[in-house]
Short mmCIF file of C-alpha atoms in Angstrom, two decimals:
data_model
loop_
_atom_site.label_atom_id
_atom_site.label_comp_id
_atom_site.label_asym_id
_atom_site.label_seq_id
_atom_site.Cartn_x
_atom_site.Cartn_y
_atom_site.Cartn_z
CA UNK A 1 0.00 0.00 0.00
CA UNK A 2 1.60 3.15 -1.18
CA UNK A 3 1.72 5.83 1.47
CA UNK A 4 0.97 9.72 0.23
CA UNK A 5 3.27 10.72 -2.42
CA UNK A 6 4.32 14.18 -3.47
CA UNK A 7 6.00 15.78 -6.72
CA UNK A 8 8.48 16.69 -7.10
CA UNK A 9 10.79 16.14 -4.28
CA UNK A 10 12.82 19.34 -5.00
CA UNK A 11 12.40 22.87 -6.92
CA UNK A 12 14.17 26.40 -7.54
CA UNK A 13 12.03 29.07 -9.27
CA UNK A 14 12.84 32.64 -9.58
CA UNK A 15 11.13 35.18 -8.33
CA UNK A 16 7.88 36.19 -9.33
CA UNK A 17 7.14 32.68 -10.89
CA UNK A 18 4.60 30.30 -10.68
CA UNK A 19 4.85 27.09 -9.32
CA UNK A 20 2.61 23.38 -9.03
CA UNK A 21 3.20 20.81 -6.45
CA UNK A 22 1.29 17.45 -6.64
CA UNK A 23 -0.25 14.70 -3.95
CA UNK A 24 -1.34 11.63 -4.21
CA UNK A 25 -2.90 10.42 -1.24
CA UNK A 26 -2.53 6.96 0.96
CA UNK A 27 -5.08 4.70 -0.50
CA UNK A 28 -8.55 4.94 1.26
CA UNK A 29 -8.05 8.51 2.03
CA UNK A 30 -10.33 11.17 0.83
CA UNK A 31 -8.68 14.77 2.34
CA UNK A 32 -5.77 16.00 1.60
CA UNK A 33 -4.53 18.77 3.43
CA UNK A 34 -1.46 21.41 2.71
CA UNK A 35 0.89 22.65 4.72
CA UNK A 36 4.22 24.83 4.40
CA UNK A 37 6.95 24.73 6.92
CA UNK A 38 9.58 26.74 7.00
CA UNK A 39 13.24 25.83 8.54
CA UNK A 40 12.68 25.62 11.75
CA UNK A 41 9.27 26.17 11.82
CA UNK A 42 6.18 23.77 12.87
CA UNK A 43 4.15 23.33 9.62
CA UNK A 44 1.49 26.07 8.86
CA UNK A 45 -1.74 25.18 7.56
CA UNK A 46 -2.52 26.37 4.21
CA UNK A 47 -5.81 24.57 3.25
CA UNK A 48 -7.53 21.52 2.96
CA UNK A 49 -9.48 19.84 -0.09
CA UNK A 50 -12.31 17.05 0.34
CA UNK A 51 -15.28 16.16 -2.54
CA UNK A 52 -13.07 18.60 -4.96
CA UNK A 53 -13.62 21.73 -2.84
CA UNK A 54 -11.95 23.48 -0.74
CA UNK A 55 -13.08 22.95 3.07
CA UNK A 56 -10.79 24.88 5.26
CA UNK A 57 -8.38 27.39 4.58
CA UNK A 58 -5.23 28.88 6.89
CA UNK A 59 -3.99 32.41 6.86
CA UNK A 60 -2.78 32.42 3.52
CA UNK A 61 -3.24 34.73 0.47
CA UNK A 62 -4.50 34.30 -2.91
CA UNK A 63 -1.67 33.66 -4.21
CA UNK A 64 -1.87 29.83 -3.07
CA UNK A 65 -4.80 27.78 -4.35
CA UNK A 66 -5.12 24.59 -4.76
CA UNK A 67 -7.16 21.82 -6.71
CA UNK A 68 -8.91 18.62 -5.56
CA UNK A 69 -9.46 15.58 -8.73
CA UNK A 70 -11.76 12.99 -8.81
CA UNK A 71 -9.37 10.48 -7.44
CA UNK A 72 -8.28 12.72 -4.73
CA UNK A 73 -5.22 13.53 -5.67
CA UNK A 74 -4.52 17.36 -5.36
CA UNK A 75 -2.69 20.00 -6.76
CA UNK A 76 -0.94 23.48 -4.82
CA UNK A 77 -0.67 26.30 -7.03
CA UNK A 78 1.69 29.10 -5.89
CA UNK A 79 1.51 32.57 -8.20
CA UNK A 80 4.12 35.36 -8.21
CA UNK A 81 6.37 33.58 -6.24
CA UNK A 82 8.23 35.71 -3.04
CA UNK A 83 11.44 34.85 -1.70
CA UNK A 84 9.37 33.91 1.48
CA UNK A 85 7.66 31.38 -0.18
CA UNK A 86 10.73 29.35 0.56
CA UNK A 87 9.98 25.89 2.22
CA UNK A 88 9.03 22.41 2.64
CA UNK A 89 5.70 22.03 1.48
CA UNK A 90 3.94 18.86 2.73
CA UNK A 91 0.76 17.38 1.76
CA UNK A 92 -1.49 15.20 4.39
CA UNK A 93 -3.71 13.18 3.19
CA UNK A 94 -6.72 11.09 5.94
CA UNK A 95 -9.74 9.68 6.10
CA UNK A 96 -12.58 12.50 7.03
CA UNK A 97 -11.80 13.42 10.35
CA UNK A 98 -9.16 10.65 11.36
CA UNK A 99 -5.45 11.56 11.69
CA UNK A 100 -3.31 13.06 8.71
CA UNK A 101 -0.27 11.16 7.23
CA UNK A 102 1.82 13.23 5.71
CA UNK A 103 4.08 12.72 2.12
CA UNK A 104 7.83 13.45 1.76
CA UNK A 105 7.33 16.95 0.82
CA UNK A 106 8.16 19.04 -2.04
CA UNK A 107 11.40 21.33 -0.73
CA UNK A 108 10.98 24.78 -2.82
CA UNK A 109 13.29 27.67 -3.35
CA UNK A 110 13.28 30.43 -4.55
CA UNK A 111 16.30 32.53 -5.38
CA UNK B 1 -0.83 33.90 23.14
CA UNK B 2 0.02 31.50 20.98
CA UNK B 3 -2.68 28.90 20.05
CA UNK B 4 -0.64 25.97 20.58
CA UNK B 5 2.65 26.61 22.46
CA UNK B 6 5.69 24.11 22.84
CA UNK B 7 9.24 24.89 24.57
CA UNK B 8 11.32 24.94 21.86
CA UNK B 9 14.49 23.53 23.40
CA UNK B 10 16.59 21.82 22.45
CA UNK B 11 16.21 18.96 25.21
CA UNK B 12 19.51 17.11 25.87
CA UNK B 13 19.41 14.00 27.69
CA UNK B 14 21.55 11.05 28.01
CA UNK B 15 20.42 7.62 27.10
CA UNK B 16 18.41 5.67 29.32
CA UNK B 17 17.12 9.10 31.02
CA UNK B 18 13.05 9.82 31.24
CA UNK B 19 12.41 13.18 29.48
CA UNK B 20 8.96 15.39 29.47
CA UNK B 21 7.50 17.54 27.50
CA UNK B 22 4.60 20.49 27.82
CA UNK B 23 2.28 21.50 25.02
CA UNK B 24 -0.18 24.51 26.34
CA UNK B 25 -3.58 25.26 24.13
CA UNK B 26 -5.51 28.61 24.08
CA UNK B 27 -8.94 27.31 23.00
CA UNK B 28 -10.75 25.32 25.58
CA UNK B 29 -13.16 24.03 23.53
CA UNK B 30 -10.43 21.82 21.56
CA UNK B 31 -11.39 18.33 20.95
CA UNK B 32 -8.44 16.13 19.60
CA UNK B 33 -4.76 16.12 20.54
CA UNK B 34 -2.01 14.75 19.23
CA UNK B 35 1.50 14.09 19.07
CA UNK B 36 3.82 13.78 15.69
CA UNK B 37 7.29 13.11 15.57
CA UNK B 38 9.13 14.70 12.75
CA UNK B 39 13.43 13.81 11.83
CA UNK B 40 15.50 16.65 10.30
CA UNK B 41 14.64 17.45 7.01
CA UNK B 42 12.09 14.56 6.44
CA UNK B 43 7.60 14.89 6.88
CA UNK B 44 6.37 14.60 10.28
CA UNK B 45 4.82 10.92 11.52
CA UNK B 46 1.95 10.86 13.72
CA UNK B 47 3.15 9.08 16.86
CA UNK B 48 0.11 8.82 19.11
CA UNK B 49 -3.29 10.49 20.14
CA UNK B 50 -4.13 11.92 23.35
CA UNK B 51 -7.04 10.59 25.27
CA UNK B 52 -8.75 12.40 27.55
CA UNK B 53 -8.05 9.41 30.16
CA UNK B 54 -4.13 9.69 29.07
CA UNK B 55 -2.97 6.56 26.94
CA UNK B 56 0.54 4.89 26.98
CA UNK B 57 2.48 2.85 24.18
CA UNK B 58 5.36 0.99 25.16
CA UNK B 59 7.62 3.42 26.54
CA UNK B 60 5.61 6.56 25.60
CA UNK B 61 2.95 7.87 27.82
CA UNK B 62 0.48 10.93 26.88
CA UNK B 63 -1.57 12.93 29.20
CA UNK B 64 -4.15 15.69 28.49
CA UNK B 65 -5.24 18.00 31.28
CA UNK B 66 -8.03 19.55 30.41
CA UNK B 67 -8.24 22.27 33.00
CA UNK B 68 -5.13 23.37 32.97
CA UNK B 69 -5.18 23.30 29.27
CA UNK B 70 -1.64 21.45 28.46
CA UNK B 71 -1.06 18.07 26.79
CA UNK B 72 2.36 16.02 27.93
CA UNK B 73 4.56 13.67 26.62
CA UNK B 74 6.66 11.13 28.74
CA UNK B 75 9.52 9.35 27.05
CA UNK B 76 11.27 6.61 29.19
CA UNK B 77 14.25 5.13 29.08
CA UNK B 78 15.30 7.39 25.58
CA UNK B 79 17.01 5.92 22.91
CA UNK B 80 19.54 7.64 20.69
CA UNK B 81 16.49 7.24 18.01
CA UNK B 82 14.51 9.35 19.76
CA UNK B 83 16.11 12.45 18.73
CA UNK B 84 14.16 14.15 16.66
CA UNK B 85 11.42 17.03 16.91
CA UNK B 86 8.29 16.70 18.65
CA UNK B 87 5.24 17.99 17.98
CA UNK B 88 2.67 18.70 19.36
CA UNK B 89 -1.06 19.17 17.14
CA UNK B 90 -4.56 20.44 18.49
CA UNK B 91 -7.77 20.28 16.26
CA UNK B 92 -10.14 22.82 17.39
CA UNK B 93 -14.25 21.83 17.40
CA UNK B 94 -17.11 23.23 15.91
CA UNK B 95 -17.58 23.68 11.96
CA UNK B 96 -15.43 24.72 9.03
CA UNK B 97 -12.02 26.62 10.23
CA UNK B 98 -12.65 25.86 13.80
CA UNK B 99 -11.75 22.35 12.80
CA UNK B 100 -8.50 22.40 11.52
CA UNK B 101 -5.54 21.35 12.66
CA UNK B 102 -2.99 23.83 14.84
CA UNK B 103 0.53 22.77 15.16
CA UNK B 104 2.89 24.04 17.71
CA UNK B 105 7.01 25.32 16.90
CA UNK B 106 7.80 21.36 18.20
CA UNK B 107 10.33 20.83 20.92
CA UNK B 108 13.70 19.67 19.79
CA UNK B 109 15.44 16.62 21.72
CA UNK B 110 19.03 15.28 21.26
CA UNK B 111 19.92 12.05 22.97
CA UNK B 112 23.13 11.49 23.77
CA UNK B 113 25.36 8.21 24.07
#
């Protein structure tokens, strides 16, 4: 049983860029949730996806959205990338309300 | 205040030493509690829930104290392969936002041989 994947494992955009980071979730589960964590930092919610829509959301501005697909795998979009956007960005993915299991995580930079 | 709030640390104990750690929550209506265990630069792994009635597996032990607020974490006899960074998760109640998941900073322990 594959556990939740994430792609790709590492990224460097520029500036102002746009960037997409994919999940796949454990099999069985139907949320995925997104998270970025900076070094040293405990992860920060960004938002979660269940039924293709967006459930919850953390304090995070338009410039993150995201996208939920039929076979709930997900999608984080990131627009006019800031040099703070650099971090690990981890995707959860659980059953309803049952605890998360998170991927790998997609390490971004941005010089 | 913080909504969840962990000493950062770091913790540094020898082996075979019992170590404790302190998670405080703001919102008292908070339902679930948990405890993830995350290694440097790899994804955080859920390593227990909290029960209300405090639950133990093999040699870690979790409380929840509800009026005071705080969640703990009892590790006995550490192993080297406990180092890592613990931390500690509340999920709020109630509908929509109020039911997501707050992390706190994590508290950083190093054991040593």
């Amino acid at each position: 049983d594959a556990g939740v994947t994430q792609s790709p494992t590492h990224l460097i955009k520029t500036r102002g860029q746009q960037v997409t980071l994919r999940c796949s979730p454990k099999s069985g589960h139907d949320t995925v949730s997104w998270y970025q964590q900076a070094l040293g930092q405990g992860p920060q919610f960004i938002f979660q996806y269940y039924e293709e829509e967006e459930r919850q959301r953390g304090n995070f501005p338009d410039r993150f959205s995201g996208h939920q697909f039929p076979n709930y795998s997900s999608e984080l979009n990131v627009n006019a990338l800031l040099l703070g956007d650099s971090a690990l960005y981890l995707c959860a993915s659980s059953r309803t309300e049952y605890e998360q299991y998170f991927g790998p995580g997609t390490r971004l930079t941005v010089t | 205040r913080k909504e969840v709030e962990q000493d950062p640390g770091p913790f540094n104990v020898p082996e075979g030493a019992t170590v404790a750690f302190n998670c405080t929550y703001s919102n008292s209506a908070s339902q679930s509690f948990f405890w993830y265990r995350q290694d440097c630069r790899k994804e955080p792994k859920l390593l227990m829930s909290v029960y209300s009635s405090g639950n133990e597996d093999g040699r870690f032990t979790a409380q929840l104290n509800r009026a005071s607020q705080y969640i703990s974490l009892l590790i006995r006899d550490s192993k080297l392969s406990d180092s890592a960074t613990y931390l500690c998760v509340v999920k709020g109640s109630g509908a929509g936002n109020n039911r997501k998941l707050i992390w706190g900073l994590g508290t950083s322990l190093a054991v040593n041989p």
